Tab-separated table of C-alpha atoms in Angstrom:
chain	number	residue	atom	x	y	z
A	1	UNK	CA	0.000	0.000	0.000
A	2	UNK	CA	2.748	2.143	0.610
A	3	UNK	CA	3.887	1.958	-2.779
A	4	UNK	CA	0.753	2.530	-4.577
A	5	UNK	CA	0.364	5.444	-2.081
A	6	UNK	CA	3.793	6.581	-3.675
A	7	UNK	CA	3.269	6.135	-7.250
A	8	UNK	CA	-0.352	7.407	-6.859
A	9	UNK	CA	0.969	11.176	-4.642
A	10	UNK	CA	-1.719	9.751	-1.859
A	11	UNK	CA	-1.328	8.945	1.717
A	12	UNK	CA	-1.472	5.572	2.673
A	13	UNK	CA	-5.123	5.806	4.235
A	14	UNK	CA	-6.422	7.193	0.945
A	15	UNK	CA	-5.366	3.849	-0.628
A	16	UNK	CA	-7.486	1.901	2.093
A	17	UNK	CA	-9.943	3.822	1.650
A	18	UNK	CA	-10.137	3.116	-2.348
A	19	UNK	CA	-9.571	-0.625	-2.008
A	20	UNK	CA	-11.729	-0.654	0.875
A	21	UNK	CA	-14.609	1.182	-1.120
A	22	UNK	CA	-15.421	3.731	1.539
A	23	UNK	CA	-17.021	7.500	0.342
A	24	UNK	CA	-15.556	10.660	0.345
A	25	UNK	CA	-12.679	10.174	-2.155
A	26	UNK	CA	-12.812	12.516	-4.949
A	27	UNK	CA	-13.284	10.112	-8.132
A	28	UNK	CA	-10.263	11.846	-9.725
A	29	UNK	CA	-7.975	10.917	-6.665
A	30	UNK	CA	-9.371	7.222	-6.903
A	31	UNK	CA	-9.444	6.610	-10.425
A	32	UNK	CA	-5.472	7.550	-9.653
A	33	UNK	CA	-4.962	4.878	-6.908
A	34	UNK	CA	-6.645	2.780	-9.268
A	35	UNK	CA	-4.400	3.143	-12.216
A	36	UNK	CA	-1.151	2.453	-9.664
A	37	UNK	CA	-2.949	-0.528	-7.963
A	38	UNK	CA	-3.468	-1.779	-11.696
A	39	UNK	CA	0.111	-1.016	-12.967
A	40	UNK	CA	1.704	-2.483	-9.642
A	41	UNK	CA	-0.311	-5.242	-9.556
A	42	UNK	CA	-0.916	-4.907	-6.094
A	43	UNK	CA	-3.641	-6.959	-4.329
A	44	UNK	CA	-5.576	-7.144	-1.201
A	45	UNK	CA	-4.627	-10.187	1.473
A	46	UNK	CA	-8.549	-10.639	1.811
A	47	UNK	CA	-7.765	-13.511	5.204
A	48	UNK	CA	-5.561	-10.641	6.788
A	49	UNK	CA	-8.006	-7.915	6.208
A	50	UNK	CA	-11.015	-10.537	7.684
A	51	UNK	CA	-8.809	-11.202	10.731
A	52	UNK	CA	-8.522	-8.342	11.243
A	53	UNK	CA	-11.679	-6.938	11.324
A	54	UNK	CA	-13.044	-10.083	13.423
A	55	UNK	CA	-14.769	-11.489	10.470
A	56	UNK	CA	-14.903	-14.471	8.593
A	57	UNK	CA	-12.044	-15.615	6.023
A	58	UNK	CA	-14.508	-16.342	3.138
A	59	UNK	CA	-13.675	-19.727	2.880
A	60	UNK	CA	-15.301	-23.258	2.999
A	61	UNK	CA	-13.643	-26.322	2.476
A	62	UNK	CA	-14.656	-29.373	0.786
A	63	UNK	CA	-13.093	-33.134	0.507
A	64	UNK	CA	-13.955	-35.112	-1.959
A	65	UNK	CA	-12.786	-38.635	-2.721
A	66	UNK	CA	-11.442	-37.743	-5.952
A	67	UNK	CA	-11.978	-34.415	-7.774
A	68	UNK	CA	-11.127	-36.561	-11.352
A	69	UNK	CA	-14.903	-38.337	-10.631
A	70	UNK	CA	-17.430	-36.737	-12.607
A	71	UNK	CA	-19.568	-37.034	-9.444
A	72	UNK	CA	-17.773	-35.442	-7.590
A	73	UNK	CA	-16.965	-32.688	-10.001
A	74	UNK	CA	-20.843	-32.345	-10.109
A	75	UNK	CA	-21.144	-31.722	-6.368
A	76	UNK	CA	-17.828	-29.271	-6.267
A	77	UNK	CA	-19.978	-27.085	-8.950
A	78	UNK	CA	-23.328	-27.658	-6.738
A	79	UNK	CA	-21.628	-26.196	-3.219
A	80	UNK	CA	-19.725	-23.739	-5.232
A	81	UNK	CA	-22.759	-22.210	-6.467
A	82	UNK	CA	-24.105	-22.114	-2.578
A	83	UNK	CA	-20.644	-20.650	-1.610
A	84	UNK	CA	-20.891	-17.958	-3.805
A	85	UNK	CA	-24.617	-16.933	-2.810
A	86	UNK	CA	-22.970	-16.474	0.634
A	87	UNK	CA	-20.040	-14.527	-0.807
A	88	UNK	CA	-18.005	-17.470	0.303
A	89	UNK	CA	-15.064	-19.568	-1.778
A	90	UNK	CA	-14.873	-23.165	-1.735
A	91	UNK	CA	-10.711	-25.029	-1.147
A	92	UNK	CA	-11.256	-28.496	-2.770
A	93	UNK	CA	-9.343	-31.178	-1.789
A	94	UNK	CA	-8.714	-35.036	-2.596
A	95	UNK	CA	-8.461	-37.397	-0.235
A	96	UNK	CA	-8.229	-40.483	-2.356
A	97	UNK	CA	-9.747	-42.631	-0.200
A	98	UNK	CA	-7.066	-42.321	2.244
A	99	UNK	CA	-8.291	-41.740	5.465
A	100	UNK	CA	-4.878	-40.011	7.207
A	101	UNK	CA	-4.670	-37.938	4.021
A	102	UNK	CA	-8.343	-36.692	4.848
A	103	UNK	CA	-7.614	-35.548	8.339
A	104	UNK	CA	-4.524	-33.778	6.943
A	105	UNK	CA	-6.558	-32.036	4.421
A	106	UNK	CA	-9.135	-31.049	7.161
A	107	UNK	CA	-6.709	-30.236	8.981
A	108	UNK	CA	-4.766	-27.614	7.041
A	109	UNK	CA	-8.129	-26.013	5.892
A	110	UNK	CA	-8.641	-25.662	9.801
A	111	UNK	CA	-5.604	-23.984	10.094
A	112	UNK	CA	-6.832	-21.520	7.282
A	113	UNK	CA	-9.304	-20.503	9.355
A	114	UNK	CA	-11.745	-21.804	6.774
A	115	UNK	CA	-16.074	-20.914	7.941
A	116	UNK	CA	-16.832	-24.097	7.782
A	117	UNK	CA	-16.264	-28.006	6.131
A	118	UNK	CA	-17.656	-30.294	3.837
A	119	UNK	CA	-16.555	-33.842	4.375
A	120	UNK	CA	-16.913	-37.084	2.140
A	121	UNK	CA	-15.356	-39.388	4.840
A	122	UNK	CA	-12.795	-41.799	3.845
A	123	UNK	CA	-12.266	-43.230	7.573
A	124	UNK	CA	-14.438	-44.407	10.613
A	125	UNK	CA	-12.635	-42.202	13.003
A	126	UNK	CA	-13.374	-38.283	13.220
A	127	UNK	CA	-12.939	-37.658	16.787
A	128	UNK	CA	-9.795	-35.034	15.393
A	129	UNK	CA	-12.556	-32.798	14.427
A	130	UNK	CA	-13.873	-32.332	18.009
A	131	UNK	CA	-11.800	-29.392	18.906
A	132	UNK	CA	-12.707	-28.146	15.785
A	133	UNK	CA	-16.352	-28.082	15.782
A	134	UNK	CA	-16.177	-27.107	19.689
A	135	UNK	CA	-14.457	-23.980	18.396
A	136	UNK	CA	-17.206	-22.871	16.092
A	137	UNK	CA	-15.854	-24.740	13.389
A	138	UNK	CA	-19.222	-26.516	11.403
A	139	UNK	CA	-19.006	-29.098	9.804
A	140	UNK	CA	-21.096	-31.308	7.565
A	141	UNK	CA	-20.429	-35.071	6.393
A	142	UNK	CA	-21.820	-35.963	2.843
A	143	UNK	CA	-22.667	-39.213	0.956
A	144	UNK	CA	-20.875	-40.928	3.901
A	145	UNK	CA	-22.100	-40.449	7.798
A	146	UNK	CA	-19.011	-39.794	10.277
A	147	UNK	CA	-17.801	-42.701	11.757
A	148	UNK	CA	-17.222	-42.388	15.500
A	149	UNK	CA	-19.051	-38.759	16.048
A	150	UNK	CA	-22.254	-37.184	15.724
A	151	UNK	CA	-22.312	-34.267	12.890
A	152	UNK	CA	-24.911	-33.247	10.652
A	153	UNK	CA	-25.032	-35.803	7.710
A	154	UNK	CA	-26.738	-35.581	4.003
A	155	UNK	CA	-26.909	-38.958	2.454
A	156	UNK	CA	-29.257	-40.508	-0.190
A	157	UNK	CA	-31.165	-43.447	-0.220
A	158	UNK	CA	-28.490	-46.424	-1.079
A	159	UNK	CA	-30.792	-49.863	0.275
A	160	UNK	CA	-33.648	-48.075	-0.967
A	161	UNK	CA	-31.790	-47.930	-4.668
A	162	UNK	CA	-30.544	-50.893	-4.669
A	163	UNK	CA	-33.705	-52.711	-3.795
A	164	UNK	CA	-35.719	-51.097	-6.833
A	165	UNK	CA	-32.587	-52.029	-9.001
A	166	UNK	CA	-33.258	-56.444	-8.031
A	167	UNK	CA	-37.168	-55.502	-8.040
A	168	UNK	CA	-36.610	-54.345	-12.159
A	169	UNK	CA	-34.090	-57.214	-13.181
A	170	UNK	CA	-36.504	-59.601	-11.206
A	171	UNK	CA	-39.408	-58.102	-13.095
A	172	UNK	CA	-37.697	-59.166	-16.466
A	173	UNK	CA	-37.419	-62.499	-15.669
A	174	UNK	CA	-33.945	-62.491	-13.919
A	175	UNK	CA	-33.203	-64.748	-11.044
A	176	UNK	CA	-29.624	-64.740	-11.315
A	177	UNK	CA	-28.248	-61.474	-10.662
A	178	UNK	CA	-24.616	-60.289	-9.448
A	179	UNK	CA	-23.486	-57.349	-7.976
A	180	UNK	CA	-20.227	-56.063	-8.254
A	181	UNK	CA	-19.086	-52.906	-5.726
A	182	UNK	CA	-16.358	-51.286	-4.661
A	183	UNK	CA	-14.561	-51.977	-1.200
A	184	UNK	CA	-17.427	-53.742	1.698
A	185	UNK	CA	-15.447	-50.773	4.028
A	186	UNK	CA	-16.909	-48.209	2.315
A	187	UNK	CA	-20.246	-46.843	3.838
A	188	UNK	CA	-21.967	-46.342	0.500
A	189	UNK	CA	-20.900	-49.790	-0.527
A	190	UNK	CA	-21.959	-51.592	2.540
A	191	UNK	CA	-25.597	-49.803	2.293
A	192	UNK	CA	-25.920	-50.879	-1.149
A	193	UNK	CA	-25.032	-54.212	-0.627
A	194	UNK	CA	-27.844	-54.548	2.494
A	195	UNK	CA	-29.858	-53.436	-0.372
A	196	UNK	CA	-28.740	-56.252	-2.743
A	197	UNK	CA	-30.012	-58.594	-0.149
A	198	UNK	CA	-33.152	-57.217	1.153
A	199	UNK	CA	-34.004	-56.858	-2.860
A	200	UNK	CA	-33.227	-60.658	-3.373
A	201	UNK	CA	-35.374	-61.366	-0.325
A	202	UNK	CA	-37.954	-59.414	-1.211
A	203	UNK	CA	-38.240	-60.975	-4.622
A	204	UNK	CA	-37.792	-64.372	-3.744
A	205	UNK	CA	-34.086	-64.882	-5.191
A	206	UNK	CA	-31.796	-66.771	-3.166
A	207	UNK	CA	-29.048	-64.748	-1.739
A	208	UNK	CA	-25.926	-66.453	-3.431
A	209	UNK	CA	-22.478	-65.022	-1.687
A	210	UNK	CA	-20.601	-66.702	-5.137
A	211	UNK	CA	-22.492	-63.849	-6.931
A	212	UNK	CA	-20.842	-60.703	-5.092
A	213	UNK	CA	-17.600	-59.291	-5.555
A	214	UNK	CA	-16.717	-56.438	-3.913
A	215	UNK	CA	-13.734	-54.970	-4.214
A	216	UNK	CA	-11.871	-51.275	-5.057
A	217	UNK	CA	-12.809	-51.358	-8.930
A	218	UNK	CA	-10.156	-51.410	-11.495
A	219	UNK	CA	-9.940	-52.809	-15.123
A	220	UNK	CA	-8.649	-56.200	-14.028
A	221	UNK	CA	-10.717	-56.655	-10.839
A	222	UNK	CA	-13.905	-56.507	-13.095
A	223	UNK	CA	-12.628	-57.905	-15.854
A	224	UNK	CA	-11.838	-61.004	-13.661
A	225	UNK	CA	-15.089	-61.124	-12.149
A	226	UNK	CA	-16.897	-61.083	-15.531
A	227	UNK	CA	-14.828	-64.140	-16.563
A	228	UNK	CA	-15.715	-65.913	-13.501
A	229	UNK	CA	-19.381	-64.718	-12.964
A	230	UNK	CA	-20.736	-64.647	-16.221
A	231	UNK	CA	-19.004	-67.855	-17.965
A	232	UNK	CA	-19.875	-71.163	-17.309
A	233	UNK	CA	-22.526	-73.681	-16.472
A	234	UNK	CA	-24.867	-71.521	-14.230
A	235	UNK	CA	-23.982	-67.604	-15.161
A	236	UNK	CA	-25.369	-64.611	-13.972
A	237	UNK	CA	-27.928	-63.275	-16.336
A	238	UNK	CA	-28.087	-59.610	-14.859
A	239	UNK	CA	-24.982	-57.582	-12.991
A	240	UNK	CA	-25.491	-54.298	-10.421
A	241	UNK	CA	-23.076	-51.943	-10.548
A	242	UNK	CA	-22.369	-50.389	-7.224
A	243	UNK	CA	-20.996	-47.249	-8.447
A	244	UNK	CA	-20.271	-45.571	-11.591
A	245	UNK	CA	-16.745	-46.302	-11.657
A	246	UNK	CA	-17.885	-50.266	-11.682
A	247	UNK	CA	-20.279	-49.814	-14.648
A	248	UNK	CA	-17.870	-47.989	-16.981
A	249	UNK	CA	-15.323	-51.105	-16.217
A	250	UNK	CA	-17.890	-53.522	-16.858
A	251	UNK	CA	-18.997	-51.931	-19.898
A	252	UNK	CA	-15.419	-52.026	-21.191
A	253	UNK	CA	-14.892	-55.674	-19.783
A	254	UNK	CA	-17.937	-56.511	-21.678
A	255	UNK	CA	-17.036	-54.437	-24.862
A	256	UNK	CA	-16.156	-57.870	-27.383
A	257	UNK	CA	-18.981	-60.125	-25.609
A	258	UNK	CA	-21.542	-61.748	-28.210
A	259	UNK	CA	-24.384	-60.944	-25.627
A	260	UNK	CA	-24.215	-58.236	-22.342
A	261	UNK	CA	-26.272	-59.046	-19.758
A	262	UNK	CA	-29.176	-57.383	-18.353
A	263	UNK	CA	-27.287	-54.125	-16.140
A	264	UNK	CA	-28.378	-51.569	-13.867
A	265	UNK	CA	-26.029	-49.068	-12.634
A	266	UNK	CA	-26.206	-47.491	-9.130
A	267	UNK	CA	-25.358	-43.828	-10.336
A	268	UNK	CA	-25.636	-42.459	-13.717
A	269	UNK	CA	-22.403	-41.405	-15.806
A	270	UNK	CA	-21.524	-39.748	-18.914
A	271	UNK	CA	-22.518	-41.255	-22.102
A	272	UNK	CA	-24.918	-44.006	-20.454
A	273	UNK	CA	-27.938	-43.050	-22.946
A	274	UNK	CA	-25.959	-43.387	-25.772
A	275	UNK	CA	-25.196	-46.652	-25.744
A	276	UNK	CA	-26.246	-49.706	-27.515
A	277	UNK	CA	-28.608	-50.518	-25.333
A	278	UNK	CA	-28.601	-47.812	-23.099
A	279	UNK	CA	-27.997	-48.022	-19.272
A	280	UNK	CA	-30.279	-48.495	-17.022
A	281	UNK	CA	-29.160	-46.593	-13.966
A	282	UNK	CA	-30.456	-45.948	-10.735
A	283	UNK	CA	-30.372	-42.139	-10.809
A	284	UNK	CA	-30.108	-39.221	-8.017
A	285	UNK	CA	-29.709	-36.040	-8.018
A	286	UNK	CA	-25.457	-35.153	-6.771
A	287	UNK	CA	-26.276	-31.603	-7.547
A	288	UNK	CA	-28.953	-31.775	-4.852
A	289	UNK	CA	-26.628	-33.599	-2.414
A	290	UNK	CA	-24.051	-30.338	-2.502
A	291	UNK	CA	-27.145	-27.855	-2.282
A	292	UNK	CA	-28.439	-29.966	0.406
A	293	UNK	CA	-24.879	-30.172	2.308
A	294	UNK	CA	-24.240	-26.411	1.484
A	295	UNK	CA	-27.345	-25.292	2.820
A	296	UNK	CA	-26.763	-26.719	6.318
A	297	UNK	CA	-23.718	-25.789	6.426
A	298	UNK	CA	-23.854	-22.227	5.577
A	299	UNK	CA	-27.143	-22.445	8.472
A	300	UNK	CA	-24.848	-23.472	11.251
A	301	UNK	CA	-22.336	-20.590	9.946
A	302	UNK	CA	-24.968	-18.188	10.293
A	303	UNK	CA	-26.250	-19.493	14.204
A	304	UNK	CA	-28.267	-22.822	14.000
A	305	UNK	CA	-27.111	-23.861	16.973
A	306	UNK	CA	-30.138	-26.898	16.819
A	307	UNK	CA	-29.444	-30.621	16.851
A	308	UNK	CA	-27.564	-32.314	14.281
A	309	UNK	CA	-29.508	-33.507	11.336
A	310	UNK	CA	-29.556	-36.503	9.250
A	311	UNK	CA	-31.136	-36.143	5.660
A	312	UNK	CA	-31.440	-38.799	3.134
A	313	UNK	CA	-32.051	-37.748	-0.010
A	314	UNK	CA	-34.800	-39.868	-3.021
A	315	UNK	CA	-33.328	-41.963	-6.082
A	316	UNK	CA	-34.805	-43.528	-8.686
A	317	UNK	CA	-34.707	-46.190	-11.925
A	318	UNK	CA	-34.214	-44.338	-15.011
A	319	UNK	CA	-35.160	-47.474	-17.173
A	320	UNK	CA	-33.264	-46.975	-20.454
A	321	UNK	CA	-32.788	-50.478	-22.336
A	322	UNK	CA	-30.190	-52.254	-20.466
A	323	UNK	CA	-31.738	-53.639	-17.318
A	324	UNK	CA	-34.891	-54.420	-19.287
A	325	UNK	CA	-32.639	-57.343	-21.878
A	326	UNK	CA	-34.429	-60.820	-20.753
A	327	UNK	CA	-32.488	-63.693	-19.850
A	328	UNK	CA	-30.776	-65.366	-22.503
């Protein structure tokens, strides 16, 4: 400031007041300041000028799993657009499903004096964040609840999903049906697969254990579980995909078979109308999950100082072609 003040022929507190917007400058004498702040390229430190003033730092912070996965790039836009209703920016972090890497990232946005925190947890243990929250910190989980403490939570409907997905294949004729998810240690995983069951229950399908494979998905993980689930005397006639991760690798493990079988994916994905058939998924709304999150957390910033709250937001079949193919 002291150099624009220089370059401009102003005193110091006649820059503040021009970068701080306040009246009584004469237009002249800030258009001035203006044209040294431009050709100095000076710029406010908007977390020291907060601080000061007792204020917030205009930050949130938000981990993801991995900011690469289209859903997760779809929630980043969703709080963003929250954030910046509030006059807030969002830090964005990956914790790639690595649960000390996710308390460091908390962590370090806590130390940033960020307004608040968005988690999608990638451990079972949060008590870190204790201290944090007790000292006015908020912070929200999403898709995934908090593992060992009790923090407002937005989820959506993952037995409920899964359940409609065996009700459609079953409807079709299918009585064999697989399901393929990532890691049984994941929350959203775990809930899907109660779903799996209660949906083979419900429809009168024996529960076969030979028919799940859960595991973190990768080209050969699913392409290995194709070979051994639908080959042979007794295949599978219809696969769930847990995620959309699983369903792209089982569309590309399946890319040179004569004959797919009947597939529903939990989660819909780029592309997945425009293929021959097109997949079935069972859809929600991720933009409404970061709105959702947003909103409650941006609530507790401004006061709500009321219990924490779980929400659980709808899904539903999109029905597009391939969980309708009958058994072969």
């Amino acid at each position: 400031m002291s150099d624009v003040a220089r370059l401009a022929g102003v005193s110091i507190k006649t820059v503040s007041r021009v970068v701080n917007d306040e009246p009584a400058v004469h237009p002249d004498t800030a258009e001035r300041v203006m044209a040294a702040i431009e050709q100095l390229g000076f710029r406010r430190n908007l977390g020291a000028r907060n601080l000061r003033r007792g204020s917030t730092t205009g930050t949130i912070g938000l981990i993801v799993e991995d900011v690469g996965n289209p859903f997760y790039s779809e929630l980043n836009r969703a709080v963003e657009r929250i954030a910046t209703s509030f006059g807030r920016q969002v830090l964005t972090g990956s914790s790639e499903e690595n649960s000390d890497r996710e308390r460091e990232l908390v962590l370090e946005f806590c130390s940033r004096r960020v307004d608040g925190i968005l988690v999608v947890p990638a451990g079972m243990q949060h008590g870190y964040l204790v201290p944090e929250m007790r000292a006015g910190t908020p912070v929200v989980f999403l898709d995934r609840p908090a593992g060992d403490i009790v923090a407002d939570t937005v989820l959506v409907d993952n037995i409920g999903g899964t359940v409609e997905a065996v009700a459609h294949l079953a409807k079709h004729g299918h009585r064999r049906i697989a399901f393929l998810a990532d890691s049984p240690d994941i929350f959203t995983a775990g809930e899907r697969l109660r779903g799996f069951r209660e949906g083979c229950v419900r429809n009168g399908i024996p529960y076969d254990d030979r028919l799940v494979v859960m595991r973190t998905p990768s080209a050969e993980s699913v392409g290995d579980a194709v070979k051994r689930l639908l080959t042979g005397a007794n295949p599978a006639t219809a696969v769930v995909a847990g995620n959309n991760r699983v369903a792209v690798h089982l569309l590309r493990a399946l890319a040179h078979a004569e004959r797919r079988p009947a597939m529903i994916s939990f989660d819909d994905f780029e592309l997945a109308d425009l293929l021959d058939p097109p997949v079935s998924v069972i859809a929600h709304d991720v933009s409404a999950l970061g709105r959702a999150a947003a909103e409650l957390l941006f609530a507790r910033v401004q006061g709500d100082q009321s219990a924490p709250r779980k929400v659980v937001l709808p899904v539903h079949l999109v029905a597009r072609g391939s969980g309708e193919v009958a058994p072969s």
